Amino acid sequence: MTTVEPVADTRTRLLATALRLFSEHGVEGTSLQMIADELGVTKAAVYYHFKTKSEITEAVAEPGIRELDELVVEAAKHRRHGARVDHLLDGFVDLVVRHRVLVALFSSDPGIDAALAKSRHGVEGFKQALISIVAGGPEPDVTARVAAIVAFTGIAMAGGAPDLAEVDDETLRQELIGVGRRLLGRPRRRVC
Amino acid sequence: MTTVEPVADTRTRLLATALRLFSEHGVEGTSLQMIADELGVTKAAVYYHFKTKSEITEAVAEPGIRELDELVVEAAKHRRHGARVDHLLDGFVDLVVRHRVLVALFSSDPGIDAALAKSRHGVEGFKQALISIVAGGPEPDVTARVAAIVAFTGIAMAGGAPDLAEVDDETLRQELIGVGRRLLGRPRRRVC
């Protein structure tokens, strides 16, 4: 073990491996040792990057949470209400579909929640921001708020649903956008 | 402590108290001792009914899960597709609204999931049954399946959403049924 390891790359591979093992065995059923074995490194090498499984779980979820934050900021820049809603819906569906495995883990794994207080906070902040964007104002009416919550939580849950795991990304994306537009009162459009 | 306690009544009060404490402090933040103190009984009295907190969590969730099962059976008895969907949607919304505190706990508490493997199984079975009822057949198309999953998971999440906690039951019920009918392609109707 005298070669210098490319540290950043090991970290990336470690997180990808952890996510795969989490989705196969659940967060609770995955040990640091299993991650090390799968990567072909020692447990010490895993420890070099992460001290606990919670740190790994947080790091696995972090890019998705950051993208959620950025999405809300970008969507809010549009002047027209319709453009804001479209931006938010398209971006959210895209994010959910790209991170399907992670979303599935979030919505189904009993072990991930406890480890993710920080991320839950991020998700909560996102929810507040999207409700105010979609419902359009500081005092949105109940109908608009209910539609916004059903649309975005429903899309996230469907994106991670095992029942839809065999649906390909592009089909799922179009279906979720279709459902979202119907719920949020946006006109139909052709998806190019 | 020589009086004979009405056992069934203590059990009912215990579960109601547990649910309230769970929603105030989270499942993990609630101890058997706290439940005993709140009820004004000894910890031994709590132990008489339940050996572990998991047993309490399961017992708290059990009536809701049982109602879900019964709902699917009843809905499936209708001959017309539309009547099955209406029965399922009305019953589900009613159940979610009546059990708002429990639903909120299910969808937000990091501690409840781990304790509820059994109930999760029940919820999973319900989901399968409702998809086949709503999408109407053993090989439902993707559009119908996506709409069904978004509708029912979205309704459950909205029913338990802290953002809607101040909305009264009747308003929430009407809003959720409206959203559900739109998603499931059912015609609008007046709610009497």
PDB file of C-alpha atoms in Angstrom, chain A:
ATOM      1  CA  MET A   1       0.000   0.000   0.000  1.00  0.00           C
ATOM      2  CA  THR A   2       2.673   2.531  -0.975  1.00  0.00           C
ATOM      3  CA  THR A   3       0.905   3.959  -4.026  1.00  0.00           C
ATOM      4  CA  VAL A   4      -0.807   7.306  -3.625  1.00  0.00           C
ATOM      5  CA  GLU A   5      -4.560   6.850  -4.004  1.00  0.00           C
ATOM      6  CA  PRO A   6      -6.536   9.398  -5.987  1.00  0.00           C
ATOM      7  CA  VAL A   7      -8.535  10.538  -2.954  1.00  0.00           C
ATOM      8  CA  ALA A   8     -11.380  12.372  -4.695  1.00  0.00           C
ATOM      9  CA  ASP A   9     -12.013   9.444  -7.005  1.00  0.00           C
ATOM     10  CA  THR A  10     -12.124   6.941  -4.156  1.00  0.00           C
ATOM     11  CA  ARG A  11     -14.683   9.131  -2.402  1.00  0.00           C
ATOM     12  CA  THR A  12     -16.875   9.253  -5.510  1.00  0.00           C
ATOM     13  CA  ARG A  13     -16.636   5.501  -6.029  1.00  0.00           C
ATOM     14  CA  LEU A  14     -17.319   4.944  -2.348  1.00  0.00           C
ATOM     15  CA  LEU A  15     -20.536   6.965  -2.468  1.00  0.00           C
ATOM     16  CA  ALA A  16     -21.740   5.228  -5.640  1.00  0.00           C
ATOM     17  CA  THR A  17     -21.017   1.841  -4.066  1.00  0.00           C
ATOM     18  CA  ALA A  18     -22.731   2.830  -0.822  1.00  0.00           C
ATOM     19  CA  LEU A  19     -25.867   3.962  -2.675  1.00  0.00           C
ATOM     20  CA  ARG A  20     -26.006   0.672  -4.578  1.00  0.00           C
ATOM     21  CA  LEU A  21     -25.557  -1.388  -1.401  1.00  0.00           C
ATOM     22  CA  PHE A  22     -28.106   0.771   0.464  1.00  0.00           C
ATOM     23  CA  SER A  23     -30.700   0.122  -2.225  1.00  0.00           C
ATOM     24  CA  GLU A  24     -29.951  -3.611  -2.261  1.00  0.00           C
ATOM     25  CA  HIS A  25     -29.688  -4.260   1.479  1.00  0.00           C
ATOM     26  CA  GLY A  26     -31.220  -1.158   3.066  1.00  0.00           C
ATOM     27  CA  VAL A  27     -29.198   1.397   5.011  1.00  0.00           C
ATOM     28  CA  GLU A  28     -29.390  -0.657   8.203  1.00  0.00           C
ATOM     29  CA  GLY A  29     -28.371  -3.825   6.409  1.00  0.00           C
ATOM     30  CA  THR A  30     -25.238  -2.234   4.961  1.00  0.00           C
ATOM     31  CA  SER A  31     -22.023  -2.066   7.027  1.00  0.00           C
ATOM     32  CA  LEU A  32     -18.851  -0.051   6.458  1.00  0.00           C
ATOM     33  CA  GLN A  33     -17.119  -3.420   6.063  1.00  0.00           C
ATOM     34  CA  MET A  34     -19.481  -4.386   3.222  1.00  0.00           C
ATOM     35  CA  ILE A  35     -18.731  -1.096   1.466  1.00  0.00           C
ATOM     36  CA  ALA A  36     -14.988  -1.687   1.893  1.00  0.00           C
ATOM     37  CA  ASP A  37     -15.244  -5.267   0.585  1.00  0.00           C
ATOM     38  CA  GLU A  38     -17.271  -4.200  -2.429  1.00  0.00           C
ATOM     39  CA  LEU A  39     -14.724  -1.497  -3.273  1.00  0.00           C
ATOM     40  CA  GLY A  40     -11.809  -3.846  -2.662  1.00  0.00           C
ATOM     41  CA  VAL A  41     -10.266  -1.560  -0.038  1.00  0.00           C
ATOM     42  CA  THR A  42      -9.645  -1.887   3.706  1.00  0.00           C
ATOM     43  CA  LYS A  43     -12.112  -0.622   6.272  1.00  0.00           C
ATOM     44  CA  ALA A  44      -9.399   1.891   7.241  1.00  0.00           C
ATOM     45  CA  ALA A  45      -9.592   3.341   3.727  1.00  0.00           C
ATOM     46  CA  VAL A  46     -13.327   3.875   4.183  1.00  0.00           C
ATOM     47  CA  TYR A  47     -12.694   5.474   7.594  1.00  0.00           C
ATOM     48  CA  TYR A  48     -10.264   7.883   5.924  1.00  0.00           C
ATOM     49  CA  HIS A  49     -13.272   9.432   4.140  1.00  0.00           C
ATOM     50  CA  PHE A  50     -16.141   8.840   6.533  1.00  0.00           C
ATOM     51  CA  LYS A  51     -16.195   8.131  10.246  1.00  0.00           C
ATOM     52  CA  THR A  52     -19.765   6.829  10.446  1.00  0.00           C
ATOM     53  CA  LYS A  53     -22.467   5.422   8.199  1.00  0.00           C
ATOM     54  CA  SER A  54     -24.512   8.559   8.885  1.00  0.00           C
ATOM     55  CA  GLU A  55     -21.759  10.634   7.282  1.00  0.00           C
ATOM     56  CA  ILE A  56     -21.956   8.406   4.211  1.00  0.00           C
ATOM     57  CA  THR A  57     -25.753   8.594   4.064  1.00  0.00           C
ATOM     58  CA  GLU A  58     -25.599  12.384   4.256  1.00  0.00           C
ATOM     59  CA  ALA A  59     -22.928  12.572   1.569  1.00  0.00           C
ATOM     60  CA  VAL A  60     -24.969  10.280  -0.691  1.00  0.00           C
ATOM     61  CA  ALA A  61     -28.022  12.528  -0.372  1.00  0.00           C
ATOM     62  CA  GLU A  62     -26.160  15.845  -0.505  1.00  0.00           C
ATOM     63  CA  PRO A  63     -26.015  16.455  -4.303  1.00  0.00           C
ATOM     64  CA  GLY A  64     -29.769  15.920  -4.659  1.00  0.00           C
ATOM     65  CA  ILE A  65     -30.556  18.286  -1.791  1.00  0.00           C
ATOM     66  CA  ARG A  66     -28.229  20.940  -3.243  1.00  0.00           C
ATOM     67  CA  GLU A  67     -29.921  20.645  -6.627  1.00  0.00           C
ATOM     68  CA  LEU A  68     -33.318  21.132  -4.959  1.00  0.00           C
ATOM     69  CA  ASP A  69     -32.096  24.367  -3.405  1.00  0.00           C
ATOM     70  CA  GLU A  70     -30.656  25.645  -6.674  1.00  0.00           C
ATOM     71  CA  LEU A  71     -33.855  24.747  -8.505  1.00  0.00           C
ATOM     72  CA  VAL A  72     -36.002  26.919  -6.239  1.00  0.00           C
ATOM     73  CA  VAL A  73     -33.623  29.868  -6.617  1.00  0.00           C
ATOM     74  CA  GLU A  74     -33.578  29.592 -10.416  1.00  0.00           C
ATOM     75  CA  ALA A  75     -37.350  29.114 -10.735  1.00  0.00           C
ATOM     76  CA  ALA A  76     -38.024  32.187  -8.598  1.00  0.00           C
ATOM     77  CA  LYS A  77     -36.096  34.354 -11.102  1.00  0.00           C
ATOM     78  CA  HIS A  78     -38.822  34.129 -13.772  1.00  0.00           C
ATOM     79  CA  ARG A  79     -41.148  37.104 -13.891  1.00  0.00           C
ATOM     80  CA  ARG A  80     -44.294  35.242 -14.994  1.00  0.00           C
ATOM     81  CA  HIS A  81     -46.049  32.859 -12.608  1.00  0.00           C
ATOM     82  CA  GLY A  82     -46.530  30.220 -15.330  1.00  0.00           C
ATOM     83  CA  ALA A  83     -42.836  30.253 -16.209  1.00  0.00           C
ATOM     84  CA  ARG A  84     -41.905  29.814 -12.533  1.00  0.00           C
ATOM     85  CA  VAL A  85     -44.215  26.833 -12.149  1.00  0.00           C
ATOM     86  CA  ASP A  86     -42.982  25.257 -15.413  1.00  0.00           C
ATOM     87  CA  HIS A  87     -39.353  25.710 -14.397  1.00  0.00           C
ATOM     88  CA  LEU A  88     -39.989  24.190 -10.998  1.00  0.00           C
ATOM     89  CA  LEU A  89     -42.002  21.238 -12.288  1.00  0.00           C
ATOM     90  CA  ASP A  90     -39.638  20.391 -15.174  1.00  0.00           C
ATOM     91  CA  GLY A  91     -36.600  20.715 -12.919  1.00  0.00           C
ATOM     92  CA  PHE A  92     -38.138  18.703 -10.114  1.00  0.00           C
ATOM     93  CA  VAL A  93     -39.248  15.843 -12.366  1.00  0.00           C
ATOM     94  CA  ASP A  94     -35.831  15.822 -14.027  1.00  0.00           C
ATOM     95  CA  LEU A  95     -34.136  15.669 -10.641  1.00  0.00           C
ATOM     96  CA  VAL A  96     -36.418  12.925  -9.329  1.00  0.00           C
ATOM     97  CA  VAL A  97     -35.879  10.787 -12.428  1.00  0.00           C
ATOM     98  CA  ARG A  98     -32.088  11.278 -12.478  1.00  0.00           C
ATOM     99  CA  HIS A  99     -31.887  10.371  -8.780  1.00  0.00           C
ATOM    100  CA  ARG A 100     -34.485   7.575  -8.880  1.00  0.00           C
ATOM    101  CA  VAL A 101     -32.451   5.167  -6.786  1.00  0.00           C
ATOM    102  CA  LEU A 102     -31.806   7.810  -4.138  1.00  0.00           C
ATOM    103  CA  VAL A 103     -35.439   8.940  -4.155  1.00  0.00           C
ATOM    104  CA  ALA A 104     -36.580   5.329  -3.759  1.00  0.00           C
ATOM    105  CA  LEU A 105     -34.258   4.974  -0.790  1.00  0.00           C
ATOM    106  CA  PHE A 106     -35.594   8.178   0.762  1.00  0.00           C
ATOM    107  CA  SER A 107     -39.197   7.136   0.414  1.00  0.00           C
ATOM    108  CA  SER A 108     -38.895   3.509   1.450  1.00  0.00           C
ATOM    109  CA  ASP A 109     -35.891   2.785   3.641  1.00  0.00           C
ATOM    110  CA  PRO A 110     -36.551   2.707   7.371  1.00  0.00           C
ATOM    111  CA  GLY A 111     -32.866   3.346   8.078  1.00  0.00           C
ATOM    112  CA  ILE A 112     -32.247   6.430   6.011  1.00  0.00           C
ATOM    113  CA  ASP A 113     -34.550   8.862   7.778  1.00  0.00           C
ATOM    114  CA  ALA A 114     -32.817   8.769  11.120  1.00  0.00           C
ATOM    115  CA  ALA A 115     -29.487   9.452   9.459  1.00  0.00           C
ATOM    116  CA  LEU A 116     -30.763  12.360   7.468  1.00  0.00           C
ATOM    117  CA  ALA A 117     -31.985  15.054   9.809  1.00  0.00           C
ATOM    118  CA  LYS A 118     -29.883  17.576   7.883  1.00  0.00           C
ATOM    119  CA  SER A 119     -31.274  16.578   4.504  1.00  0.00           C
ATOM    120  CA  ARG A 120     -34.816  16.477   5.829  1.00  0.00           C
ATOM    121  CA  HIS A 121     -34.336  20.081   6.791  1.00  0.00           C
ATOM    122  CA  GLY A 122     -33.254  20.836   3.216  1.00  0.00           C
ATOM    123  CA  VAL A 123     -36.285  19.017   1.832  1.00  0.00           C
ATOM    124  CA  GLU A 124     -38.564  20.924   4.226  1.00  0.00           C
ATOM    125  CA  GLY A 125     -37.109  24.253   3.088  1.00  0.00           C
ATOM    126  CA  PHE A 126     -37.633  23.252  -0.517  1.00  0.00           C
ATOM    127  CA  LYS A 127     -41.256  22.348   0.166  1.00  0.00           C
ATOM    128  CA  GLN A 128     -41.971  25.733   1.737  1.00  0.00           C
ATOM    129  CA  ALA A 129     -40.362  27.555  -1.170  1.00  0.00           C
ATOM    130  CA  LEU A 130     -42.181  25.571  -3.822  1.00  0.00           C
ATOM    131  CA  ILE A 131     -45.562  26.034  -2.148  1.00  0.00           C
ATOM    132  CA  SER A 132     -45.087  29.781  -2.168  1.00  0.00           C
ATOM    133  CA  ILE A 133     -43.908  29.752  -5.805  1.00  0.00           C
ATOM    134  CA  VAL A 134     -46.620  27.420  -7.109  1.00  0.00           C
ATOM    135  CA  ALA A 135     -49.453  28.863  -5.098  1.00  0.00           C
ATOM    136  CA  GLY A 136     -48.081  32.301  -5.941  1.00  0.00           C
ATOM    137  CA  GLY A 137     -48.017  34.519  -2.901  1.00  0.00           C
ATOM    138  CA  PRO A 138     -47.456  34.678   0.819  1.00  0.00           C
ATOM    139  CA  GLU A 139     -51.108  33.722   1.529  1.00  0.00           C
ATOM    140  CA  PRO A 140     -51.911  31.091  -1.099  1.00  0.00           C
ATOM    141  CA  ASP A 141     -55.413  29.650  -0.991  1.00  0.00           C
ATOM    142  CA  VAL A 142     -56.026  26.144   0.317  1.00  0.00           C
ATOM    143  CA  THR A 143     -56.850  24.668  -3.094  1.00  0.00           C
ATOM    144  CA  ALA A 144     -53.540  25.807  -4.578  1.00  0.00           C
ATOM    145  CA  ARG A 145     -51.565  24.618  -1.560  1.00  0.00           C
ATOM    146  CA  VAL A 146     -53.182  21.183  -1.531  1.00  0.00           C
ATOM    147  CA  ALA A 147     -52.561  20.784  -5.285  1.00  0.00           C
ATOM    148  CA  ALA A 148     -48.918  21.831  -4.883  1.00  0.00           C
ATOM    149  CA  ILE A 149     -48.279  19.423  -2.015  1.00  0.00           C
ATOM    150  CA  VAL A 150     -50.052  16.496  -3.694  1.00  0.00           C
ATOM    151  CA  ALA A 151     -48.203  17.182  -6.963  1.00  0.00           C
ATOM    152  CA  PHE A 152     -44.677  17.410  -5.602  1.00  0.00           C
ATOM    153  CA  THR A 153     -44.857  14.752  -2.892  1.00  0.00           C
ATOM    154  CA  GLY A 154     -46.771  12.458  -5.263  1.00  0.00           C
ATOM    155  CA  ILE A 155     -44.177  12.950  -8.014  1.00  0.00           C
ATOM    156  CA  ALA A 156     -41.346  12.203  -5.596  1.00  0.00           C
ATOM    157  CA  MET A 157     -43.061   9.073  -4.273  1.00  0.00           C
ATOM    158  CA  ALA A 158     -43.942   7.845  -7.769  1.00  0.00           C
ATOM    159  CA  GLY A 159     -40.379   8.524  -8.946  1.00  0.00           C
ATOM    160  CA  GLY A 160     -39.100   6.189  -6.268  1.00  0.00           C
ATOM    161  CA  ALA A 161     -41.937   3.645  -6.423  1.00  0.00           C
ATOM    162  CA  PRO A 162     -40.810   0.032  -6.881  1.00  0.00           C
ATOM    163  CA  ASP A 163     -43.985  -0.484  -8.950  1.00  0.00           C
ATOM    164  CA  LEU A 164     -42.589   1.866 -11.586  1.00  0.00           C
ATOM    165  CA  ALA A 165     -38.964   0.724 -11.419  1.00  0.00           C
ATOM    166  CA  GLU A 166     -39.194  -0.963 -14.840  1.00  0.00           C
ATOM    167  CA  VAL A 167     -40.505   2.182 -16.586  1.00  0.00           C
ATOM    168  CA  ASP A 168     -37.683   3.839 -18.545  1.00  0.00           C
ATOM    169  CA  ASP A 169     -36.486   7.322 -17.560  1.00  0.00           C
ATOM    170  CA  GLU A 170     -37.887   9.203 -20.546  1.00  0.00           C
ATOM    171  CA  THR A 171     -41.365   7.655 -20.250  1.00  0.00           C
ATOM    172  CA  LEU A 172     -41.451   8.278 -16.513  1.00  0.00           C
ATOM    173  CA  ARG A 173     -40.356  11.877 -17.035  1.00  0.00           C
ATOM    174  CA  GLN A 174     -43.143  12.550 -19.542  1.00  0.00           C
ATOM    175  CA  GLU A 175     -45.789  10.842 -17.400  1.00  0.00           C
ATOM    176  CA  LEU A 176     -44.799  12.752 -14.254  1.00  0.00           C
ATOM    177  CA  ILE A 177     -44.725  16.081 -16.091  1.00  0.00           C
ATOM    178  CA  GLY A 178     -48.157  15.296 -17.546  1.00  0.00           C
ATOM    179  CA  VAL A 179     -49.611  14.524 -14.126  1.00  0.00           C
ATOM    180  CA  GLY A 180     -47.929  17.573 -12.585  1.00  0.00           C
ATOM    181  CA  ARG A 181     -49.242  19.953 -15.260  1.00  0.00           C
ATOM    182  CA  ARG A 182     -52.759  18.621 -14.822  1.00  0.00           C
ATOM    183  CA  LEU A 183     -52.561  19.093 -11.060  1.00  0.00           C
ATOM    184  CA  LEU A 184     -51.006  22.533 -11.186  1.00  0.00           C
ATOM    185  CA  GLY A 185     -53.443  23.831 -13.798  1.00  0.00           C
ATOM    186  CA  ARG A 186     -50.837  24.255 -16.535  1.00  0.00           C
ATOM    187  CA  PRO A 187     -51.925  23.760 -20.164  1.00  0.00           C
ATOM    188  CA  ARG A 188     -50.915  20.549 -21.917  1.00  0.00           C
ATOM    189  CA  ARG A 189     -47.860  20.729 -24.109  1.00  0.00           C
ATOM    190  CA  ARG A 190     -45.915  18.455 -26.379  1.00  0.00           C
ATOM    191  CA  VAL A 191     -42.747  17.144 -24.787  1.00  0.00           C
ATOM    192  CA  CYS A 192     -40.047  17.377 -27.468  1.00  0.00           C
TER     193      CYS A 192
END
